Amino acid sequence: DAGITQSPRHKVTETGTPVTLRCHQTENHRYMYWYRQDPGHGLRLIHYSYGVKDTDKGEVSDGYSVSRSKTEDFLLTLESATSSQTSVYFCAISGTVTGANVLTFGAGSRLTVL
Amino acid sequence: AQSVTQLDSQVPVFEEAPVELRCNYSSSVSVYLFWYVQYPNQGLQLLLKYLSGSTLVKGINGFEAEFNKSQTSFHLRKPSVHISDTAEYFCAVGDYGGSQGNLIFGKGTKLSVKP
């Protein structure tokens, strides 16, 4: 997946526990994103980053936080997981071309919150 | 605000038949558009993109799409599908001059190719 690694790929956890998903890229791209994918909703943006320590909220950011201390790593944290956060999470990076935001996606992390 | 509508949630077709997956968008500014494909249990893969210029764009695996500004559409077509084209397809729109978080995805169309 073009130099993007997500970990863990699968996780089962209980309601109320903290969870951190990691996205690692080897492309040296400036922009990184976290999306969640749910049946009937397509992909929805959670948070994105436009540089080290620079992040912004997306459409569905409530209950999630992110951090980016290095260009290559973008972490998504659920401080206290809820069943509504059961989803498949995709990390993406952007190789911006002529102003267009062209995304390359990781393989996904499937999270189940019991 | 931008939005994307994929008019069909599921499209069943027989192998070697033509297929069209429909995508309409709304935006008040200059846009760029993508189609992504997701095979079962995999991430999304870029199928094709329209950034500017020629309105007919060709992608991988024999797919093509036509940007129609007057009808605000970006329909995906393939003249003859294969079993291996069974996947979910997502249309996405972004606008030039917007933030880097401005790419909006449709809800997806599941293409099922039957023998």
PDB file of C-alpha atoms in Angstrom:
ATOM      1  CA  ASP A   1       0.000   0.000   0.000  1.00  0.00           C
ATOM      2  CA  ALA A   2       2.451   2.577  -1.284  1.00  0.00           C
ATOM      3  CA  GLY A   3       4.476   3.028   1.907  1.00  0.00           C
ATOM      4  CA  ILE A   4       1.623   3.297   4.403  1.00  0.00           C
ATOM      5  CA  THR A   5       1.411   0.923   7.331  1.00  0.00           C
ATOM      6  CA  GLN A   6      -1.455   0.825   9.792  1.00  0.00           C
ATOM      7  CA  SER A   7      -1.288  -0.931  13.132  1.00  0.00           C
ATOM      8  CA  PRO A   8      -2.921  -2.835  14.577  1.00  0.00           C
ATOM      9  CA  ARG A   9      -4.877  -4.256  11.658  1.00  0.00           C
ATOM     10  CA  HIS A  10      -7.479  -5.781  13.945  1.00  0.00           C
ATOM     11  CA  LYS A  11      -8.403  -4.940  17.504  1.00  0.00           C
ATOM     12  CA  VAL A  12     -11.179  -5.940  19.847  1.00  0.00           C
ATOM     13  CA  THR A  13     -11.595  -3.886  22.981  1.00  0.00           C
ATOM     14  CA  GLU A  14     -14.161  -3.100  25.639  1.00  0.00           C
ATOM     15  CA  THR A  15     -16.239   0.006  26.146  1.00  0.00           C
ATOM     16  CA  GLY A  16     -14.423   2.648  28.151  1.00  0.00           C
ATOM     17  CA  THR A  17     -10.878   1.551  27.336  1.00  0.00           C
ATOM     18  CA  PRO A  18      -8.404   3.785  25.502  1.00  0.00           C
ATOM     19  CA  VAL A  19      -7.309   2.768  22.028  1.00  0.00           C
ATOM     20  CA  THR A  20      -4.547   4.119  19.804  1.00  0.00           C
ATOM     21  CA  LEU A  21      -4.215   3.387  16.116  1.00  0.00           C
ATOM     22  CA  ARG A  22      -0.979   4.150  14.358  1.00  0.00           C
ATOM     23  CA  CYS A  23      -0.306   5.201  10.792  1.00  0.00           C
ATOM     24  CA  HIS A  24       3.249   5.165   9.504  1.00  0.00           C
ATOM     25  CA  GLN A  25       4.322   6.440   6.086  1.00  0.00           C
ATOM     26  CA  THR A  26       7.603   6.241   4.231  1.00  0.00           C
ATOM     27  CA  GLU A  27       6.654   8.697   1.466  1.00  0.00           C
ATOM     28  CA  ASN A  28       7.555  11.882   3.351  1.00  0.00           C
ATOM     29  CA  HIS A  29       4.162  13.383   2.473  1.00  0.00           C
ATOM     30  CA  ARG A  30       3.090  16.449   4.387  1.00  0.00           C
ATOM     31  CA  TYR A  31      -0.595  15.618   4.670  1.00  0.00           C
ATOM     32  CA  MET A  32      -2.036  12.668   6.570  1.00  0.00           C
ATOM     33  CA  TYR A  33      -5.650  11.752   7.296  1.00  0.00           C
ATOM     34  CA  TRP A  34      -7.802   9.460   9.377  1.00  0.00           C
ATOM     35  CA  TYR A  35     -11.145   8.284   7.981  1.00  0.00           C
ATOM     36  CA  ARG A  36     -13.711   5.887   9.284  1.00  0.00           C
ATOM     37  CA  GLN A  37     -15.765   3.663   7.003  1.00  0.00           C
ATOM     38  CA  ASP A  38     -19.208   2.461   7.980  1.00  0.00           C
ATOM     39  CA  PRO A  39     -21.870   0.688   5.882  1.00  0.00           C
ATOM     40  CA  GLY A  40     -24.167   3.212   4.248  1.00  0.00           C
ATOM     41  CA  HIS A  41     -21.963   6.160   5.183  1.00  0.00           C
ATOM     42  CA  GLY A  42     -18.984   5.772   2.910  1.00  0.00           C
ATOM     43  CA  LEU A  43     -15.813   7.388   4.234  1.00  0.00           C
ATOM     44  CA  ARG A  44     -15.955  10.222   6.712  1.00  0.00           C
ATOM     45  CA  LEU A  45     -13.010  12.335   7.755  1.00  0.00           C
ATOM     46  CA  ILE A  46     -12.113  12.262  11.439  1.00  0.00           C
ATOM     47  CA  HIS A  47      -8.977  14.415  11.619  1.00  0.00           C
ATOM     48  CA  TYR A  48      -6.166  15.383   9.339  1.00  0.00           C
ATOM     49  CA  SER A  49      -2.682  16.794   9.659  1.00  0.00           C
ATOM     50  CA  TYR A  50      -0.891  19.296   7.487  1.00  0.00           C
ATOM     51  CA  GLY A  51       2.473  19.025   9.206  1.00  0.00           C
ATOM     52  CA  VAL A  52       4.238  18.072  12.401  1.00  0.00           C
ATOM     53  CA  LYS A  53       2.093  19.206  15.327  1.00  0.00           C
ATOM     54  CA  ASP A  54      -0.440  20.745  12.899  1.00  0.00           C
ATOM     55  CA  THR A  55      -3.827  19.065  12.902  1.00  0.00           C
ATOM     56  CA  ASP A  56      -7.431  19.948  12.209  1.00  0.00           C
ATOM     57  CA  LYS A  57     -10.840  18.419  12.766  1.00  0.00           C
ATOM     58  CA  GLY A  58     -12.922  16.656  10.177  1.00  0.00           C
ATOM     59  CA  GLU A  59     -16.590  15.850   9.890  1.00  0.00           C
ATOM     60  CA  VAL A  60     -16.752  13.279  12.724  1.00  0.00           C
ATOM     61  CA  SER A  61     -14.051  14.303  15.211  1.00  0.00           C
ATOM     62  CA  ASP A  62     -16.016  13.975  18.471  1.00  0.00           C
ATOM     63  CA  GLY A  63     -14.517  11.306  20.711  1.00  0.00           C
ATOM     64  CA  TYR A  64     -11.214  11.214  18.810  1.00  0.00           C
ATOM     65  CA  SER A  65      -7.889  12.948  19.204  1.00  0.00           C
ATOM     66  CA  VAL A  66      -4.762  12.834  17.040  1.00  0.00           C
ATOM     67  CA  SER A  67      -1.103  13.579  17.335  1.00  0.00           C
ATOM     68  CA  ARG A  68       1.725  13.981  14.902  1.00  0.00           C
ATOM     69  CA  SER A  69       5.149  14.371  16.461  1.00  0.00           C
ATOM     70  CA  LYS A  70       7.059  13.163  13.388  1.00  0.00           C
ATOM     71  CA  THR A  71       6.390  13.505   9.679  1.00  0.00           C
ATOM     72  CA  GLU A  72       6.037   9.763   9.271  1.00  0.00           C
ATOM     73  CA  ASP A  73       3.644   8.972  12.126  1.00  0.00           C
ATOM     74  CA  PHE A  74       0.028   9.986  12.693  1.00  0.00           C
ATOM     75  CA  LEU A  75      -1.732   8.569  15.739  1.00  0.00           C
ATOM     76  CA  LEU A  76      -5.476   8.327  16.283  1.00  0.00           C
ATOM     77  CA  THR A  77      -6.628   7.954  19.893  1.00  0.00           C
ATOM     78  CA  LEU A  78      -9.990   7.030  21.283  1.00  0.00           C
ATOM     79  CA  GLU A  79      -9.734   8.175  24.900  1.00  0.00           C
ATOM     80  CA  SER A  80     -12.678   6.053  26.016  1.00  0.00           C
ATOM     81  CA  ALA A  81     -13.976   3.759  23.312  1.00  0.00           C
ATOM     82  CA  THR A  82     -17.713   3.385  22.728  1.00  0.00           C
ATOM     83  CA  SER A  83     -19.646   0.837  20.682  1.00  0.00           C
ATOM     84  CA  SER A  84     -20.473   3.555  18.133  1.00  0.00           C
ATOM     85  CA  GLN A  85     -16.766   3.718  17.343  1.00  0.00           C
ATOM     86  CA  THR A  86     -16.783   0.161  16.047  1.00  0.00           C
ATOM     87  CA  SER A  87     -15.650   0.734  12.489  1.00  0.00           C
ATOM     88  CA  VAL A  88     -12.921   0.282   9.941  1.00  0.00           C
ATOM     89  CA  TYR A  89     -10.373   3.081  10.157  1.00  0.00           C
ATOM     90  CA  PHE A  90      -8.301   4.130   7.195  1.00  0.00           C
ATOM     91  CA  CYS A  91      -5.234   6.272   7.168  1.00  0.00           C
ATOM     92  CA  ALA A  92      -4.425   8.209   4.001  1.00  0.00           C
ATOM     93  CA  ILE A  93      -1.607  10.401   2.798  1.00  0.00           C
ATOM     94  CA  SER A  94      -1.721  13.104   0.207  1.00  0.00           C
ATOM     95  CA  GLY A  95       0.633  13.687  -2.640  1.00  0.00           C
ATOM     96  CA  THR A  96      -0.875  16.985  -3.628  1.00  0.00           C
ATOM     97  CA  VAL A  97      -0.738  17.534  -7.393  1.00  0.00           C
ATOM     98  CA  THR A  98      -1.452  20.981  -8.837  1.00  0.00           C
ATOM     99  CA  GLY A  99      -3.553  21.833  -5.811  1.00  0.00           C
ATOM    100  CA  ALA A 100      -5.651  18.670  -5.962  1.00  0.00           C
ATOM    101  CA  ASN A 101      -5.742  16.476  -2.916  1.00  0.00           C
ATOM    102  CA  VAL A 102      -4.851  13.012  -4.263  1.00  0.00           C
ATOM    103  CA  LEU A 103      -5.115  10.464  -1.459  1.00  0.00           C
ATOM    104  CA  THR A 104      -3.342   7.129  -1.077  1.00  0.00           C
ATOM    105  CA  PHE A 105      -4.874   4.818   1.498  1.00  0.00           C
ATOM    106  CA  GLY A 106      -3.541   2.288   3.937  1.00  0.00           C
ATOM    107  CA  ALA A 107      -5.002  -1.198   4.305  1.00  0.00           C
ATOM    108  CA  GLY A 108      -7.270  -0.285   7.220  1.00  0.00           C
ATOM    109  CA  SER A 109      -7.647  -1.111  10.894  1.00  0.00           C
ATOM    110  CA  ARG A 110     -10.778  -2.940  11.977  1.00  0.00           C
ATOM    111  CA  LEU A 111     -11.824  -1.937  15.491  1.00  0.00           C
ATOM    112  CA  THR A 112     -14.555  -3.703  17.435  1.00  0.00           C
ATOM    113  CA  VAL A 113     -15.745  -2.163  20.699  1.00  0.00           C
ATOM    114  CA  LEU A 114     -17.751  -4.586  22.846  1.00  0.00           C
TER     115      LEU A 114
ATOM    116  CA  ALA B   1     -20.724  23.152   0.879  1.00  0.00           C
ATOM    117  CA  GLN B   2     -19.863  20.283  -1.355  1.00  0.00           C
ATOM    118  CA  SER B   3     -21.713  16.997  -1.543  1.00  0.00           C
ATOM    119  CA  VAL B   4     -21.524  13.793  -3.538  1.00  0.00           C
ATOM    120  CA  THR B   5     -24.399  11.480  -4.424  1.00  0.00           C
ATOM    121  CA  GLN B   6     -23.883   8.006  -5.755  1.00  0.00           C
ATOM    122  CA  LEU B   7     -27.257   7.189  -7.120  1.00  0.00           C
ATOM    123  CA  ASP B   8     -27.091   3.413  -6.826  1.00  0.00           C
ATOM    124  CA  SER B   9     -26.005   1.574  -3.707  1.00  0.00           C
ATOM    125  CA  GLN B  10     -25.824  -1.754  -5.539  1.00  0.00           C
ATOM    126  CA  VAL B  11     -25.416  -2.626  -9.206  1.00  0.00           C
ATOM    127  CA  PRO B  12     -25.648  -6.275 -10.301  1.00  0.00           C
ATOM    128  CA  VAL B  13     -24.512  -7.091 -13.833  1.00  0.00           C
ATOM    129  CA  PHE B  14     -23.566 -10.128 -15.834  1.00  0.00           C
ATOM    130  CA  GLU B  15     -20.014 -10.747 -16.940  1.00  0.00           C
ATOM    131  CA  GLU B  16     -19.070  -9.067 -20.243  1.00  0.00           C
ATOM    132  CA  ALA B  17     -21.980  -6.618 -19.990  1.00  0.00           C
ATOM    133  CA  PRO B  18     -21.376  -2.863 -19.937  1.00  0.00           C
ATOM    134  CA  VAL B  19     -21.787  -0.965 -16.705  1.00  0.00           C
ATOM    135  CA  GLU B  20     -22.251   2.632 -15.612  1.00  0.00           C
ATOM    136  CA  LEU B  21     -21.912   3.765 -12.003  1.00  0.00           C
ATOM    137  CA  ARG B  22     -23.440   7.167 -11.456  1.00  0.00           C
ATOM    138  CA  CYS B  23     -22.031  10.033  -9.442  1.00  0.00           C
ATOM    139  CA  ASN B  24     -23.409  13.541  -9.075  1.00  0.00           C
ATOM    140  CA  TYR B  25     -21.833  16.317  -7.079  1.00  0.00           C
ATOM    141  CA  SER B  26     -22.708  19.785  -5.927  1.00  0.00           C
ATOM    142  CA  SER B  27     -20.193  22.561  -5.540  1.00  0.00           C
ATOM    143  CA  SER B  28     -20.076  26.256  -6.228  1.00  0.00           C
ATOM    144  CA  VAL B  29     -16.405  26.337  -7.147  1.00  0.00           C
ATOM    145  CA  SER B  30     -13.942  24.636  -9.447  1.00  0.00           C
ATOM    146  CA  VAL B  31     -13.702  20.947  -8.584  1.00  0.00           C
ATOM    147  CA  TYR B  32     -11.594  17.872  -9.083  1.00  0.00           C
ATOM    148  CA  LEU B  33     -13.021  14.367  -8.908  1.00  0.00           C
ATOM    149  CA  PHE B  34     -11.916  10.820  -8.260  1.00  0.00           C
ATOM    150  CA  TRP B  35     -13.166   7.296  -8.427  1.00  0.00           C
ATOM    151  CA  TYR B  36     -11.693   4.858  -5.940  1.00  0.00           C
ATOM    152  CA  VAL B  37     -12.192   1.083  -5.874  1.00  0.00           C
ATOM    153  CA  GLN B  38     -12.205  -1.111  -2.789  1.00  0.00           C
ATOM    154  CA  TYR B  39     -11.865  -4.861  -3.162  1.00  0.00           C
ATOM    155  CA  PRO B  40     -13.094  -7.009  -0.263  1.00  0.00           C
ATOM    156  CA  ASN B  41     -11.062  -6.557   2.909  1.00  0.00           C
ATOM    157  CA  GLN B  42      -8.685  -4.113   1.290  1.00  0.00           C
ATOM    158  CA  GLY B  43      -8.022  -0.396   1.325  1.00  0.00           C
ATOM    159  CA  LEU B  44      -9.122   2.047  -1.349  1.00  0.00           C
ATOM    160  CA  GLN B  45      -7.206   2.223  -4.603  1.00  0.00           C
ATOM    161  CA  LEU B  46      -7.307   5.160  -6.990  1.00  0.00           C
ATOM    162  CA  LEU B  47      -9.103   4.143 -10.190  1.00  0.00           C
ATOM    163  CA  LEU B  48      -8.980   7.452 -12.052  1.00  0.00           C
ATOM    164  CA  LYS B  49      -8.957  11.190 -11.530  1.00  0.00           C
ATOM    165  CA  TYR B  50     -10.170  14.351 -13.196  1.00  0.00           C
ATOM    166  CA  LEU B  51      -8.085  17.386 -12.297  1.00  0.00           C
ATOM    167  CA  SER B  52      -8.607  19.635 -15.332  1.00  0.00           C
ATOM    168  CA  GLY B  53      -8.457  19.550 -19.124  1.00  0.00           C
ATOM    169  CA  SER B  54     -10.007  16.717 -21.118  1.00  0.00           C
ATOM    170  CA  THR B  55     -13.347  15.730 -19.675  1.00  0.00           C
ATOM    171  CA  LEU B  56     -12.938  12.063 -20.591  1.00  0.00           C
ATOM    172  CA  VAL B  57     -10.472  10.363 -18.308  1.00  0.00           C
ATOM    173  CA  LYS B  58      -9.225   6.821 -18.490  1.00  0.00           C
ATOM    174  CA  GLY B  59      -8.186   4.772 -15.516  1.00  0.00           C
ATOM    175  CA  ILE B  60      -6.908   1.365 -14.632  1.00  0.00           C
ATOM    176  CA  ASN B  61      -8.594  -1.916 -15.547  1.00  0.00           C
ATOM    177  CA  GLY B  62     -10.396  -0.464 -18.584  1.00  0.00           C
ATOM    178  CA  PHE B  63     -12.559   2.017 -16.659  1.00  0.00           C
ATOM    179  CA  GLU B  64     -13.247   5.537 -17.848  1.00  0.00           C
ATOM    180  CA  ALA B  65     -15.293   8.473 -16.604  1.00  0.00           C
ATOM    181  CA  GLU B  66     -16.613  11.658 -18.111  1.00  0.00           C
ATOM    182  CA  PHE B  67     -16.755  14.968 -16.298  1.00  0.00           C
ATOM    183  CA  ASN B  68     -19.921  16.850 -17.207  1.00  0.00           C
ATOM    184  CA  LYS B  69     -19.909  20.284 -15.654  1.00  0.00           C
ATOM    185  CA  SER B  70     -23.383  21.302 -16.830  1.00  0.00           C
ATOM    186  CA  GLN B  71     -24.928  18.182 -15.316  1.00  0.00           C
ATOM    187  CA  THR B  72     -22.515  18.124 -12.359  1.00  0.00           C
ATOM    188  CA  SER B  73     -21.828  14.461 -12.997  1.00  0.00           C
ATOM    189  CA  PHE B  74     -18.837  12.160 -13.139  1.00  0.00           C
ATOM    190  CA  HIS B  75     -20.179   8.762 -14.155  1.00  0.00           C
ATOM    191  CA  LEU B  76     -17.902   5.743 -14.308  1.00  0.00           C
ATOM    192  CA  ARG B  77     -18.167   3.320 -17.229  1.00  0.00           C
ATOM    193  CA  LYS B  78     -16.713   0.088 -18.477  1.00  0.00           C
ATOM    194  CA  PRO B  79     -17.776  -1.504 -21.765  1.00  0.00           C
ATOM    195  CA  SER B  80     -17.326  -5.103 -20.630  1.00  0.00           C
ATOM    196  CA  VAL B  81     -16.973  -6.149 -16.996  1.00  0.00           C
ATOM    197  CA  HIS B  82     -15.193  -9.148 -15.529  1.00  0.00           C
ATOM    198  CA  ILE B  83     -15.840 -11.148 -12.388  1.00  0.00           C
ATOM    199  CA  SER B  84     -12.732  -9.525 -10.933  1.00  0.00           C
ATOM    200  CA  ASP B  85     -14.406  -6.092 -11.116  1.00  0.00           C
ATOM    201  CA  THR B  86     -16.666  -7.082  -8.234  1.00  0.00           C
ATOM    202  CA  ALA B  87     -15.892  -4.439  -5.618  1.00  0.00           C
ATOM    203  CA  GLU B  88     -17.201  -1.284  -4.024  1.00  0.00           C
ATOM    204  CA  TYR B  89     -16.635   1.958  -5.903  1.00  0.00           C
ATOM    205  CA  PHE B  90     -16.455   5.405  -4.330  1.00  0.00           C
ATOM    206  CA  CYS B  91     -16.758   8.771  -6.017  1.00  0.00           C
ATOM    207  CA  ALA B  92     -15.057  11.736  -4.333  1.00  0.00           C
ATOM    208  CA  VAL B  93     -14.984  15.495  -4.978  1.00  0.00           C
ATOM    209  CA  GLY B  94     -12.650  18.225  -3.818  1.00  0.00           C
ATOM    210  CA  ASP B  95     -12.473  21.904  -4.634  1.00  0.00           C
ATOM    211  CA  TYR B  96      -9.476  23.931  -5.662  1.00  0.00           C
ATOM    212  CA  GLY B  97      -8.678  26.546  -3.096  1.00  0.00           C
ATOM    213  CA  GLY B  98     -10.277  24.593  -0.302  1.00  0.00           C
ATOM    214  CA  SER B  99      -8.535  23.188   2.726  1.00  0.00           C
ATOM    215  CA  GLN B 100      -6.675  19.908   2.612  1.00  0.00           C
ATOM    216  CA  GLY B 101      -9.531  18.333   4.501  1.00  0.00           C
ATOM    217  CA  ASN B 102     -12.049  19.153   1.829  1.00  0.00           C
ATOM    218  CA  LEU B 103     -12.328  15.841  -0.056  1.00  0.00           C
ATOM    219  CA  ILE B 104     -15.888  14.494   0.213  1.00  0.00           C
ATOM    220  CA  PHE B 105     -16.707  10.862  -0.517  1.00  0.00           C
ATOM    221  CA  GLY B 106     -19.953   9.353  -1.717  1.00  0.00           C
ATOM    222  CA  LYS B 107     -21.509   6.445   0.147  1.00  0.00           C
ATOM    223  CA  GLY B 108     -20.302   3.890  -2.365  1.00  0.00           C
ATOM    224  CA  THR B 109     -21.740   1.605  -5.039  1.00  0.00           C
ATOM    225  CA  LYS B 110     -21.297  -2.128  -4.750  1.00  0.00           C
ATOM    226  CA  LEU B 111     -20.750  -3.672  -8.154  1.00  0.00           C
ATOM    227  CA  SER B 112     -21.533  -7.360  -8.303  1.00  0.00           C
ATOM    228  CA  VAL B 113     -20.545  -9.158 -11.497  1.00  0.00           C
ATOM    229  CA  LYS B 114     -22.273 -12.481 -12.040  1.00  0.00           C
ATOM    230  CA  PRO B 115     -21.125 -15.243 -14.393  1.00  0.00           C
TER     231      PRO B 115
END
